[in-house]
Short mmCIF file of C-alpha atoms and ligand atoms in Angstrom, two decimals:
data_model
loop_
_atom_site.label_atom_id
_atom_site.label_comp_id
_atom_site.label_asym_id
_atom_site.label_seq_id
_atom_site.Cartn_x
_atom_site.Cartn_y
_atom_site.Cartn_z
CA UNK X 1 31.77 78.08 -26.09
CA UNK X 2 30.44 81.56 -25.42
CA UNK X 3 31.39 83.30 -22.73
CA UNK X 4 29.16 83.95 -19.66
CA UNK X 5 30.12 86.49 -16.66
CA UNK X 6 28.32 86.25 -13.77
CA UNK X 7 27.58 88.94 -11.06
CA UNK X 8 27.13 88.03 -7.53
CA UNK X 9 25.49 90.06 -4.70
CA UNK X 10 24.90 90.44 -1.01
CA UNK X 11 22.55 87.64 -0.44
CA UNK X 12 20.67 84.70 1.55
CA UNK X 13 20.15 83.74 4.73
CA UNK X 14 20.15 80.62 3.07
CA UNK X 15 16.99 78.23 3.77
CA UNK X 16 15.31 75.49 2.66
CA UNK X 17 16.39 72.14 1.19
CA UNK X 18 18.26 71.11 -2.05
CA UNK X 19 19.44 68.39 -4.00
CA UNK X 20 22.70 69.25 -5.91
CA UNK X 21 23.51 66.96 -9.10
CA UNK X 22 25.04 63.67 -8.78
CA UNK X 23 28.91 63.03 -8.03
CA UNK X 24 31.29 63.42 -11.22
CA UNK X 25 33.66 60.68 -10.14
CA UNK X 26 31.30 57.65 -9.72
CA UNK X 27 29.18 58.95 -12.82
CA UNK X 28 32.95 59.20 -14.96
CA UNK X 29 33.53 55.45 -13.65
CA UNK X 30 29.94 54.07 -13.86
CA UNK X 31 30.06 54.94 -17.69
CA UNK X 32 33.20 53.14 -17.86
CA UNK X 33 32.68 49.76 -16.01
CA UNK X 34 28.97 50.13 -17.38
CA UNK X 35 30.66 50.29 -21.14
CA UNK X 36 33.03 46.96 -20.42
CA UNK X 37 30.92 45.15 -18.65
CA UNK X 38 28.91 42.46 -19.55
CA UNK X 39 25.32 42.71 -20.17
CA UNK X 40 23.28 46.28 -19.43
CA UNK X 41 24.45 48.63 -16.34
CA UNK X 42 21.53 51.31 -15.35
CA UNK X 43 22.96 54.48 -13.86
CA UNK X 44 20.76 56.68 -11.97
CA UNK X 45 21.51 60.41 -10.87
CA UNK X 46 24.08 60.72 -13.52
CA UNK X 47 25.55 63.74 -13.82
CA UNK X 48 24.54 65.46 -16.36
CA UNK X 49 27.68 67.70 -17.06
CA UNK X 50 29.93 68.34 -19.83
CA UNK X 51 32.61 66.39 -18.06
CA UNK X 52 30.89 63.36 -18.10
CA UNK X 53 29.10 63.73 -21.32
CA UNK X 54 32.43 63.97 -22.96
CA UNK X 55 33.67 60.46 -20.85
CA UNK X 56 29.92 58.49 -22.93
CA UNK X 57 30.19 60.62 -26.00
CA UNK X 58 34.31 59.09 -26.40
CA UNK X 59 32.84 55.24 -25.23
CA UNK X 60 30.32 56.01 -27.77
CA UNK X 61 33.13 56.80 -30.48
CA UNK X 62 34.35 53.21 -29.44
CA UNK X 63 31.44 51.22 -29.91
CA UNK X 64 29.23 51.78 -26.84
CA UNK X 65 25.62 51.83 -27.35
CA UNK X 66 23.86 54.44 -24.64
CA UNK X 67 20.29 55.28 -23.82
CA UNK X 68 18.94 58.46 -21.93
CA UNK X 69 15.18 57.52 -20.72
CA UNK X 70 15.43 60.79 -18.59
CA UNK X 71 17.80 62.97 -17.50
CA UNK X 72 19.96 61.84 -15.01
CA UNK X 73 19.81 58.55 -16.45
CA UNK X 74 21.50 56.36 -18.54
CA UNK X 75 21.12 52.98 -19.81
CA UNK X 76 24.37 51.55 -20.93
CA UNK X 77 24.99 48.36 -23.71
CA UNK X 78 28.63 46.64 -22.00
CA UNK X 79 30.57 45.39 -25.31
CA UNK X 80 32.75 43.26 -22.67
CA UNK X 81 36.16 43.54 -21.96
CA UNK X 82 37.56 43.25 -25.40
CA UNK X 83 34.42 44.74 -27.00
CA UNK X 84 35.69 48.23 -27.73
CA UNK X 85 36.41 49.60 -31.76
CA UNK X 86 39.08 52.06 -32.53
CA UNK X 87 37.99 55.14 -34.02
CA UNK X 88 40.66 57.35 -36.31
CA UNK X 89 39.48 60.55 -34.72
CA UNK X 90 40.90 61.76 -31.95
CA UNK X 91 38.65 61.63 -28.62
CA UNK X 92 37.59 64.62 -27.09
CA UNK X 93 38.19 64.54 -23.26
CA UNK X 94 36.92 68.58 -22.83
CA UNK X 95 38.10 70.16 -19.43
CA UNK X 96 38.12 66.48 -17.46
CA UNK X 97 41.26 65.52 -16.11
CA UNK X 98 39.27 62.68 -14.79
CA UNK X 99 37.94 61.07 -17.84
CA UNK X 100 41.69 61.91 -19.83
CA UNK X 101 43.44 60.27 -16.68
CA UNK X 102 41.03 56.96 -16.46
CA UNK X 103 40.37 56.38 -20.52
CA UNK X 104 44.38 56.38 -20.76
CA UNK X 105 44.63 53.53 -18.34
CA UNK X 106 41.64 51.82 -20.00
CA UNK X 107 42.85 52.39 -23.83
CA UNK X 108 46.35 51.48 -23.10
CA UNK X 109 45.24 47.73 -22.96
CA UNK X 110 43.51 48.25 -26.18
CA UNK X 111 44.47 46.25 -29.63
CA UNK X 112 44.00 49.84 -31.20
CA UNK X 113 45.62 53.10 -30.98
CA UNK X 114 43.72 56.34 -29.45
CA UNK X 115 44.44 59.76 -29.30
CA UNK X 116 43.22 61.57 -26.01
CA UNK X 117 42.97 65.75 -26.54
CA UNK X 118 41.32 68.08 -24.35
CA UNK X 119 40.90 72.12 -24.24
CA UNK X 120 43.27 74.52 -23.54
CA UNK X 121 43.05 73.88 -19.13
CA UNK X 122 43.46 70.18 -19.48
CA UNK X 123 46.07 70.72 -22.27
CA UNK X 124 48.31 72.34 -19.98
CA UNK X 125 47.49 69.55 -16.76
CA UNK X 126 50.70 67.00 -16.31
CA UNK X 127 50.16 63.66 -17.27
CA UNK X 128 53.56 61.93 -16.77
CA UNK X 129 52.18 61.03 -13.47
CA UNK X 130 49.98 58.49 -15.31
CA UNK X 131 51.81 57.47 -18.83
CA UNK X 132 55.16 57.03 -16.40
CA UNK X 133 53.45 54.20 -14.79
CA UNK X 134 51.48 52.94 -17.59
CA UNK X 135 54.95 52.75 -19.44
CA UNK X 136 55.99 50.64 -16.65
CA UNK X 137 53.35 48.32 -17.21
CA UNK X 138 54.40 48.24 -21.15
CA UNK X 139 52.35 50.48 -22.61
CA UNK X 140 53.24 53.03 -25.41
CA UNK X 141 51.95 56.62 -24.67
CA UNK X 142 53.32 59.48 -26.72
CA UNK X 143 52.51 63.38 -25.08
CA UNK X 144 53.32 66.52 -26.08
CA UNK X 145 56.55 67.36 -23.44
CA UNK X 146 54.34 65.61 -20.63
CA UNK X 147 51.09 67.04 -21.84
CA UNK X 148 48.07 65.74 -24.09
CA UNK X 149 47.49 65.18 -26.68
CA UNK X 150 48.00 61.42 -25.70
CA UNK X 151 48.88 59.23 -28.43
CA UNK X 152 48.17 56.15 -26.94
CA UNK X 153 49.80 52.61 -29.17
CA UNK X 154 47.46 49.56 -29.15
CA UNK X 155 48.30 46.04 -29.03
CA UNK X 156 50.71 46.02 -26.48
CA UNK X 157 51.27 43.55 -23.91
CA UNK X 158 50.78 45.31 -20.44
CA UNK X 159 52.01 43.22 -17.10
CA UNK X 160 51.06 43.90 -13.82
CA UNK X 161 53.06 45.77 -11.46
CA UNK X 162 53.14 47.48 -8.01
CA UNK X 163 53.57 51.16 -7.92
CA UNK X 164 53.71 53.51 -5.01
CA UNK X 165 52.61 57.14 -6.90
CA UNK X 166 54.58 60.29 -5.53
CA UNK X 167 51.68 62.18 -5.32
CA UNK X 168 48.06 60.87 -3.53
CA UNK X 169 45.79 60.95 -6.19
CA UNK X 170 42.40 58.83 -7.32
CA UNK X 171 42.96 59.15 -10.62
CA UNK X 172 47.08 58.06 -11.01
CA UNK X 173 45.61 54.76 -9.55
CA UNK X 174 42.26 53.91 -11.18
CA UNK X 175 44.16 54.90 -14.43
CA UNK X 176 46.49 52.04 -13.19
CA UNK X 177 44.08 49.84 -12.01
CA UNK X 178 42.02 49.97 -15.43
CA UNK X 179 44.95 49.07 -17.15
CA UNK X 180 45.71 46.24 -14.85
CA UNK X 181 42.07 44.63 -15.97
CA UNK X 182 44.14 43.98 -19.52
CA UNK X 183 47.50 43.22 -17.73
CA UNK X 184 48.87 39.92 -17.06
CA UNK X 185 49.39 38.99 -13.39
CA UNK X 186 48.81 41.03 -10.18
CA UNK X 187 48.56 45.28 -10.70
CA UNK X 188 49.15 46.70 -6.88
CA UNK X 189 49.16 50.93 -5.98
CA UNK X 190 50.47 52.10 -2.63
CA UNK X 191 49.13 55.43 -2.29
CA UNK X 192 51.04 57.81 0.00
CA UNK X 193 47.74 58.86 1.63
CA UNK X 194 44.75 56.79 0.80
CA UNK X 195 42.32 58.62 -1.71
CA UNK X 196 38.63 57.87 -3.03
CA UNK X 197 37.89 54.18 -3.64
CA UNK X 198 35.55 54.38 -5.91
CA UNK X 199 36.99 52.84 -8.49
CA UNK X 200 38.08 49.64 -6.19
CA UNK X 201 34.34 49.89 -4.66
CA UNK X 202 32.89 50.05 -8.46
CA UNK X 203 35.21 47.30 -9.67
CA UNK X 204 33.98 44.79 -6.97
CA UNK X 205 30.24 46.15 -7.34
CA UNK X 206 30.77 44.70 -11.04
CA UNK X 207 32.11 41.34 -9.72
CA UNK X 208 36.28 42.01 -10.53
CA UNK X 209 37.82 39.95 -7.75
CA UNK X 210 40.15 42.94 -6.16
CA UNK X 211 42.03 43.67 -2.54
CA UNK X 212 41.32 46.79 -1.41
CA UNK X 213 42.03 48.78 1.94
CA UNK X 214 42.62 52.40 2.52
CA UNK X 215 45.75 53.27 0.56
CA UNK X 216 46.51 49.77 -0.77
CA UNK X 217 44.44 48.09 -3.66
CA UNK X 218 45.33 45.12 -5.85
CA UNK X 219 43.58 43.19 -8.33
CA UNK X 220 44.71 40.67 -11.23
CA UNK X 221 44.69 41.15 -14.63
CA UNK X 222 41.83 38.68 -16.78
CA UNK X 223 38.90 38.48 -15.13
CA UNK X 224 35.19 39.18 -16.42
CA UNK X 225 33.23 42.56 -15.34
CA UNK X 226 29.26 41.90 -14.79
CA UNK X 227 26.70 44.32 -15.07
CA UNK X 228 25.17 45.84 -12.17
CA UNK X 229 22.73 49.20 -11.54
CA UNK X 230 24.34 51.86 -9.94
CA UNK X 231 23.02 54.70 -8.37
CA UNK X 232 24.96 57.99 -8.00
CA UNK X 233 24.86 59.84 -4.94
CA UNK X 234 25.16 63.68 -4.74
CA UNK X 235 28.50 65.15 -5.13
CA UNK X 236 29.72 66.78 -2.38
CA UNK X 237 32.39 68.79 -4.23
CA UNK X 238 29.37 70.21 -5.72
CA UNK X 239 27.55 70.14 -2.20
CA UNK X 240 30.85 72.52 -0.99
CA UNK X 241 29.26 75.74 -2.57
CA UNK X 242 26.39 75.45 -0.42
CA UNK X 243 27.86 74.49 2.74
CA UNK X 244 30.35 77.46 3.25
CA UNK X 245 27.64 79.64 1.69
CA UNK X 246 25.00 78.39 5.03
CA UNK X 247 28.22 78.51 7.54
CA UNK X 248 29.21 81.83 6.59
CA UNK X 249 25.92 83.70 6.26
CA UNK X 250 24.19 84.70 9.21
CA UNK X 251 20.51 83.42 9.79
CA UNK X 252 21.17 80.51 7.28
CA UNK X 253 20.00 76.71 7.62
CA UNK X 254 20.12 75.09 4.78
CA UNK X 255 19.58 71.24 4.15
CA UNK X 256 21.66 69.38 1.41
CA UNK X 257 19.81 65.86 1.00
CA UNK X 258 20.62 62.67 -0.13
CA UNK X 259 25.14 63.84 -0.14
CA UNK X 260 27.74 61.46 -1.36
CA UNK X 261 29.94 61.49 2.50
CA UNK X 262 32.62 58.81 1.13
CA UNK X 263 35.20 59.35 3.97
CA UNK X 264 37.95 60.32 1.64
CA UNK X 265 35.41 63.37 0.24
CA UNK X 266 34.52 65.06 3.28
CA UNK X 267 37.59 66.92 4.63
CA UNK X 268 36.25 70.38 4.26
CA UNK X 269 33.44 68.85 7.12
CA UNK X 270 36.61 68.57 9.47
CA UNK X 271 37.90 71.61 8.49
CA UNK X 272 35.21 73.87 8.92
CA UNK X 273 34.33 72.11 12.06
CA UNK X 274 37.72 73.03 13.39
CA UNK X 275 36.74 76.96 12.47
CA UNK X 276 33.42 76.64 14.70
CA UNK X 277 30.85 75.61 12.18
CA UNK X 278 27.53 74.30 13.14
CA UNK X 279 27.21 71.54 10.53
CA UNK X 280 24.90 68.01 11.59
CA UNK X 281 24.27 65.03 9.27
CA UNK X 282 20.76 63.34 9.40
CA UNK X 283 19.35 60.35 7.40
CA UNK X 284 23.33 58.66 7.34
CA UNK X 285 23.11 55.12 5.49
CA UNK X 286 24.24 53.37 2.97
CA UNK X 287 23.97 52.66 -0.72
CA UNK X 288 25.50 50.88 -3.11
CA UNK X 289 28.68 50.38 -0.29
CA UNK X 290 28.50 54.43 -0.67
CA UNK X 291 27.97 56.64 2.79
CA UNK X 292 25.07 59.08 2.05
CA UNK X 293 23.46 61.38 4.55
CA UNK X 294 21.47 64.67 4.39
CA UNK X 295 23.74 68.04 5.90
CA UNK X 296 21.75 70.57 7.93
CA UNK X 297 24.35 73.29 7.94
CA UNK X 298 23.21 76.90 9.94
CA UNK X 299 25.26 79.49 10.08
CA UNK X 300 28.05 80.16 12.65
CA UNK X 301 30.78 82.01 13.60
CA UNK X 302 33.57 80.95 11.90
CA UNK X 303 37.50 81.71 13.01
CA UNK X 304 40.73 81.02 11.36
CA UNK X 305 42.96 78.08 12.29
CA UNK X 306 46.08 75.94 11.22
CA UNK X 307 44.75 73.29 8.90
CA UNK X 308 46.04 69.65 9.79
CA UNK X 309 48.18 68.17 6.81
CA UNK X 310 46.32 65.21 6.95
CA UNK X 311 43.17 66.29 5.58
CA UNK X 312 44.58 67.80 2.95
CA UNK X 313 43.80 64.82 0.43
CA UNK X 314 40.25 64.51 1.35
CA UNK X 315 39.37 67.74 0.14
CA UNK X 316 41.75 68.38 -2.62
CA UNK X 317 38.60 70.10 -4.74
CA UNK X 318 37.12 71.53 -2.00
CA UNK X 319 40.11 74.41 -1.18
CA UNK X 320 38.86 77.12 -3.56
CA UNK X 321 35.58 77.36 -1.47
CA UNK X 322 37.33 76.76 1.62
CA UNK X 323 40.12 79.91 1.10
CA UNK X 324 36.23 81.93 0.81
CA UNK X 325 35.51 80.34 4.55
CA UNK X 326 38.63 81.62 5.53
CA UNK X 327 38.18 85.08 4.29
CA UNK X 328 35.62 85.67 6.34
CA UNK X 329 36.65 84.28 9.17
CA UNK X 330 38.30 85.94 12.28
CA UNK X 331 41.41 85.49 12.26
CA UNK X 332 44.34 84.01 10.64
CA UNK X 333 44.18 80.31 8.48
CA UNK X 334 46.94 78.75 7.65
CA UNK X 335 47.00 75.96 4.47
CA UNK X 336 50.07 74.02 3.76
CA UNK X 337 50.83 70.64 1.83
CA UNK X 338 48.44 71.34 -1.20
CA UNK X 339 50.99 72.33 -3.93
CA UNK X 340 48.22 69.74 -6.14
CA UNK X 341 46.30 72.82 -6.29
CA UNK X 342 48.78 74.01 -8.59
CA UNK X 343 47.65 71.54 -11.42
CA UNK X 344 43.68 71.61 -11.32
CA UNK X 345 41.81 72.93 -13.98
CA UNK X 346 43.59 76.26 -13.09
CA UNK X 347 46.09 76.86 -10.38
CA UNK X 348 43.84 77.32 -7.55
CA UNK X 349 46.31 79.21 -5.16
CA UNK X 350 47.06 81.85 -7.59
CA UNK X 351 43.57 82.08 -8.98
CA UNK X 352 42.24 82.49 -5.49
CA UNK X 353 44.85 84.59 -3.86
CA UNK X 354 44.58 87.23 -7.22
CA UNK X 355 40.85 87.25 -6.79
CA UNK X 356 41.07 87.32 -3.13
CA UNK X 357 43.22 90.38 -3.15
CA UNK X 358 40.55 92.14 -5.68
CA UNK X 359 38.32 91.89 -3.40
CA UNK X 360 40.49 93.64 -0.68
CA UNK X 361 41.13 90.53 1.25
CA UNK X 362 44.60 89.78 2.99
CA UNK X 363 45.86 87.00 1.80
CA UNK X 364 49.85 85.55 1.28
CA UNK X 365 50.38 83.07 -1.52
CA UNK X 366 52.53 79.73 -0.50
CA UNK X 367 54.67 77.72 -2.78
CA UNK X 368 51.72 74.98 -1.36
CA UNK X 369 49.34 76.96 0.54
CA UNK X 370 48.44 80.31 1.53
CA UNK X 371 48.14 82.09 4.38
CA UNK X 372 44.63 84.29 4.83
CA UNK X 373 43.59 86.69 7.00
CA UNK X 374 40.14 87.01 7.98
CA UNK X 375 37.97 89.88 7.93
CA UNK X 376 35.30 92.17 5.66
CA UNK X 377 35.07 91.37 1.86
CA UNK X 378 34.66 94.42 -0.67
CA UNK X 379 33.11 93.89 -4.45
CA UNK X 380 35.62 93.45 -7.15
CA UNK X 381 36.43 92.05 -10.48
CA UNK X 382 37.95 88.54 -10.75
CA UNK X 383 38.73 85.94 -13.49
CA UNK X 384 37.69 82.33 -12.66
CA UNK X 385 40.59 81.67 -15.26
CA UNK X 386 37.73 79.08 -16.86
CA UNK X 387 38.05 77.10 -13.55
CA UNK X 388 34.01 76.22 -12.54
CA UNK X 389 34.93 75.87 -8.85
CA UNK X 390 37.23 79.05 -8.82
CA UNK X 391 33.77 81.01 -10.63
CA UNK X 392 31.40 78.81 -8.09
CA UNK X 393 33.65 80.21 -4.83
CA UNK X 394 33.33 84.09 -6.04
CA UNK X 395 29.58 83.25 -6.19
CA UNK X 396 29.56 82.01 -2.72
CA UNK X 397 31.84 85.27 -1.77
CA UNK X 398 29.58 87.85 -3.18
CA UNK X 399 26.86 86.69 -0.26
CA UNK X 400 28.97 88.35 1.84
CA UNK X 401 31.04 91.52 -0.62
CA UNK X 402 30.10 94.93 0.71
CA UNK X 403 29.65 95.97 -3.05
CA UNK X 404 29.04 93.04 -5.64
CA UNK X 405 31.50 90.82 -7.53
CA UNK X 406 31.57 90.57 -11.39
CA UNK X 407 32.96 87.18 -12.14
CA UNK X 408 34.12 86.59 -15.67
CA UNK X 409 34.50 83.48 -17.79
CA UNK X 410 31.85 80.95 -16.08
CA UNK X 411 30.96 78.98 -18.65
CA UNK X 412 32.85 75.99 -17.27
CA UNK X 413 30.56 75.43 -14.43
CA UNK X 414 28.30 73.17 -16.51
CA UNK X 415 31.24 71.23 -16.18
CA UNK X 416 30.68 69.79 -12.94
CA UNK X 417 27.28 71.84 -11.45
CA UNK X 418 24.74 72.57 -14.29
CA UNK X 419 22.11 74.54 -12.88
CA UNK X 420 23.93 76.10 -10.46
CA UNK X 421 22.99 79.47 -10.56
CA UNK X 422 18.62 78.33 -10.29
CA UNK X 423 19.47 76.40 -7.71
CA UNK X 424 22.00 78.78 -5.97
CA UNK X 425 19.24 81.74 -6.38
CA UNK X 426 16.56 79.36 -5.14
CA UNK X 427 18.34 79.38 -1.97
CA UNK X 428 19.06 82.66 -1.07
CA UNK X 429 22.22 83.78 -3.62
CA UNK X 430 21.94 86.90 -6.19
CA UNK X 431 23.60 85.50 -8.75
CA UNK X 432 22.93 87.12 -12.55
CA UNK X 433 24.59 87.23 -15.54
CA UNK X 434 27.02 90.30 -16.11
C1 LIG S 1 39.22 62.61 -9.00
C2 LIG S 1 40.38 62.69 -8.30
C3 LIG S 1 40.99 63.96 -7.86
C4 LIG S 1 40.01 65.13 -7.93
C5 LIG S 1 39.21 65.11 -9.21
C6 LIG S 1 38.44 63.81 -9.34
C7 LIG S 1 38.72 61.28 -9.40
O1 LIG S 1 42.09 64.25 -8.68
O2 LIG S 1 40.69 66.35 -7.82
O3 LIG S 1 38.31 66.19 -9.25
O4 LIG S 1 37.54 61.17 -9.80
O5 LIG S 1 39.50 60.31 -9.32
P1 LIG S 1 43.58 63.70 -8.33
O6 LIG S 1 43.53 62.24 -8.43
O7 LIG S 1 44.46 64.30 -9.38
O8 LIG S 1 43.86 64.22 -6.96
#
């Protein structure tokens, strides 16, 4: 990949109205369910990153047929539950923790083996927290010291179990939960705080009998997955950019249409509430059992504050943009309880608080938090450290920098937000390449 800097500027008011691509977790699972279903699954307002591109091109290694009538969509030929084919090459996850996390719960209940690798950010990402469990269930996953590759051993038996997972996280129990379709009996996660359901809200979408309440799902192992459309809502991770950026400069309103507001997303709402934002949602209904909703954000004061603990979870990707909120704010905020940071695509804490503090802002690194005081932002020069929401927050920062900030290694936004930087210009940001 070559390597693209970007250099933001003093910018906006930001106006007008935008769509921002469609959510990475629902597109990662739709491709899945889609690929072992039965029958042909339509997906609408995929999102066309290199995340989920690398989730179809590995189910296309396996045997999946996919079309592409447009971008955005994706027609996809289910093989059924036992209609995957092994391939001897090893299966290129790219930078998604997502897709490596999920497709080792799914293979595990394979008859063939699989090898999951990924580049050099997900090769360093932890992922006893899913072949721990899966091992419980009786499958055979070899990593390097806790790390991919995965070598993941076909034609074992897997059996249901219940699991509580140390840590809250979506993607320890839909790995789980995948490999319960192949397990015999009853597969049960009880989540220490209740994360995104998508996968439970997916699975019954496809007809997979499964129990599911905030923090508890179940389902039993055997059962047929059928074919249904599925329409992908805006991701509001991605939608996170443009929010702070309208809160934080003056004279902005800024509408974000058609937003995926799935209750276990939209923390970062809460939390910039608490700091005084002016943020309304319009249009709320429902699709596809999904929340949706347009967001007129306009700018407001914001000030510093303690955030609660409990919405830490709903808006585990959302800190990186959030630390930017608080740098601008008056006053002191205080973030505790979101040590996960440590283990995203880079470790967000340090990567924010070094590029935080290059940019002259006060700001005291936690073992699971930080503490940030508010106040004027100078220019600087910062690494994203290949992370695409690290490089997307510096963006959103520059609105605001007295001098500009040169932001280097940004390639990995296509990632998650292709287009960004049209889009992010459209709307008020100067944002060019370095
Ligand atoms: C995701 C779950 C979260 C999130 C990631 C997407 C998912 O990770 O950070 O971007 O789609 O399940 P964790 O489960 O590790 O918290």
């Amino acid at each position: 990949m070559s390597r693209i800097d970007w250099c933001s500027s003093a910018g906006g008011p930001l106006r007008g109205e935008i769509v921002v691509p469609g959510d990475k977790s629902v597109s990662h699972r739709a491709l899945m369910f889609g690929a072992l279903a039965e029958g042909v699954t339509r997906i609408r307002g995929f999102l066309e990153g290199e995340d989920t591109r690398a989730t179809a091109a590995i189910l296309g290694r396996l045997g999946v047929r996919f079309e592409t009538p447009a971008p955005g969509e994706r027609v996809v030929h289910g093989v059924g539950l036992h209609g995957l084919r092994g391939s001897s090459e090893p299966l290129d996850c790219g930078n998604a923790g997502t897709g490596m996390r999920l497709l080792a719960g799914l293979l595990a209940g394979q008859a063939f083996d699989s090898t999951l690798i990924g580049d050099e950010s997900l090769s360093r990402r932890p992922m006893r927290r899913v072949t721990d469990p899966l091992g419980l269930m009786g499958a055979v996953i070899d990593t390097n010291d806790g790390k991919p590759p995965l070598r993941i051993h076909g034609g074992k038996t897997l059996h249901g179990v219940t699991y509580e997972p140390p840590v809250a996280s979506a993607q320890i129990k839909s790995a789980l939960l995948l490999a319960g379709l192949y397990a015999e009996g009853f597969t049960e996660v009880v989540e220490p705080h209740p994360t995104r359901d998508y996968t439970e809200s997916m699975l019954r979408a496809f007809g997979w009998p499964i129990d599911y309440a905030p923090g508890r799902a179940r389902l039993e192992g055997g059962h047929t997955l059928r074919a249904v459309d599925v329409d992908v809502p805006a991701d509001f991770s991605s939608a996170a950019f443009f929010i702070v950026a309208a809160c934080i400069v003056p004279g902005s309103e800024l509408r974000l249409k058609a937003v995926g507001l799935n209750p276990r997303r939209t923390g970062l709402l809460a939390a910039l509430e608490l700091m005084g934002a002016d943020i309304a949602v319009e249009n709320m209904r429902s699709s596809g059992g999904e929340d949706i909703g347009d967001l007129v954000v306009r700018y407001a004061p914001l000030h510093g504050v303690a955030l609660p603990l409990d919405i830490v979870p709903d808006m585990i990707d959302e800190f990186p943009a959030l630390f930017v909120a608080a740098a601008t704010a008056d006053g002191m905020t205080t973030i505790r309880g979101a040590a996960e940071l440590r283990v995203k695509e880079s470790d967000r804490i340090a990567s924010m608080a070094h590029g935080l503090k290059a940019c002259g802002v006060k700001i005291d690194e936690l073992p699971d938090g930080a503490i940030i005081q508010g106040g004027p932002i100078g220019g600087g020069t910062i690494d994203s450290h290949g992370d695409h929401r690290i490089a997307m927050s510096f963006a959103v920062a520059g609105l605001l920098a007295s001098t500009p900030i040169v932001i280097g290694d940004c390639a990995n936004v296509a990632t998650s937000f292709p287009g960004f930087v049209a889009l992010a210009n459209g709307a008020g940001f100067r944002l060019e390449a370095a």
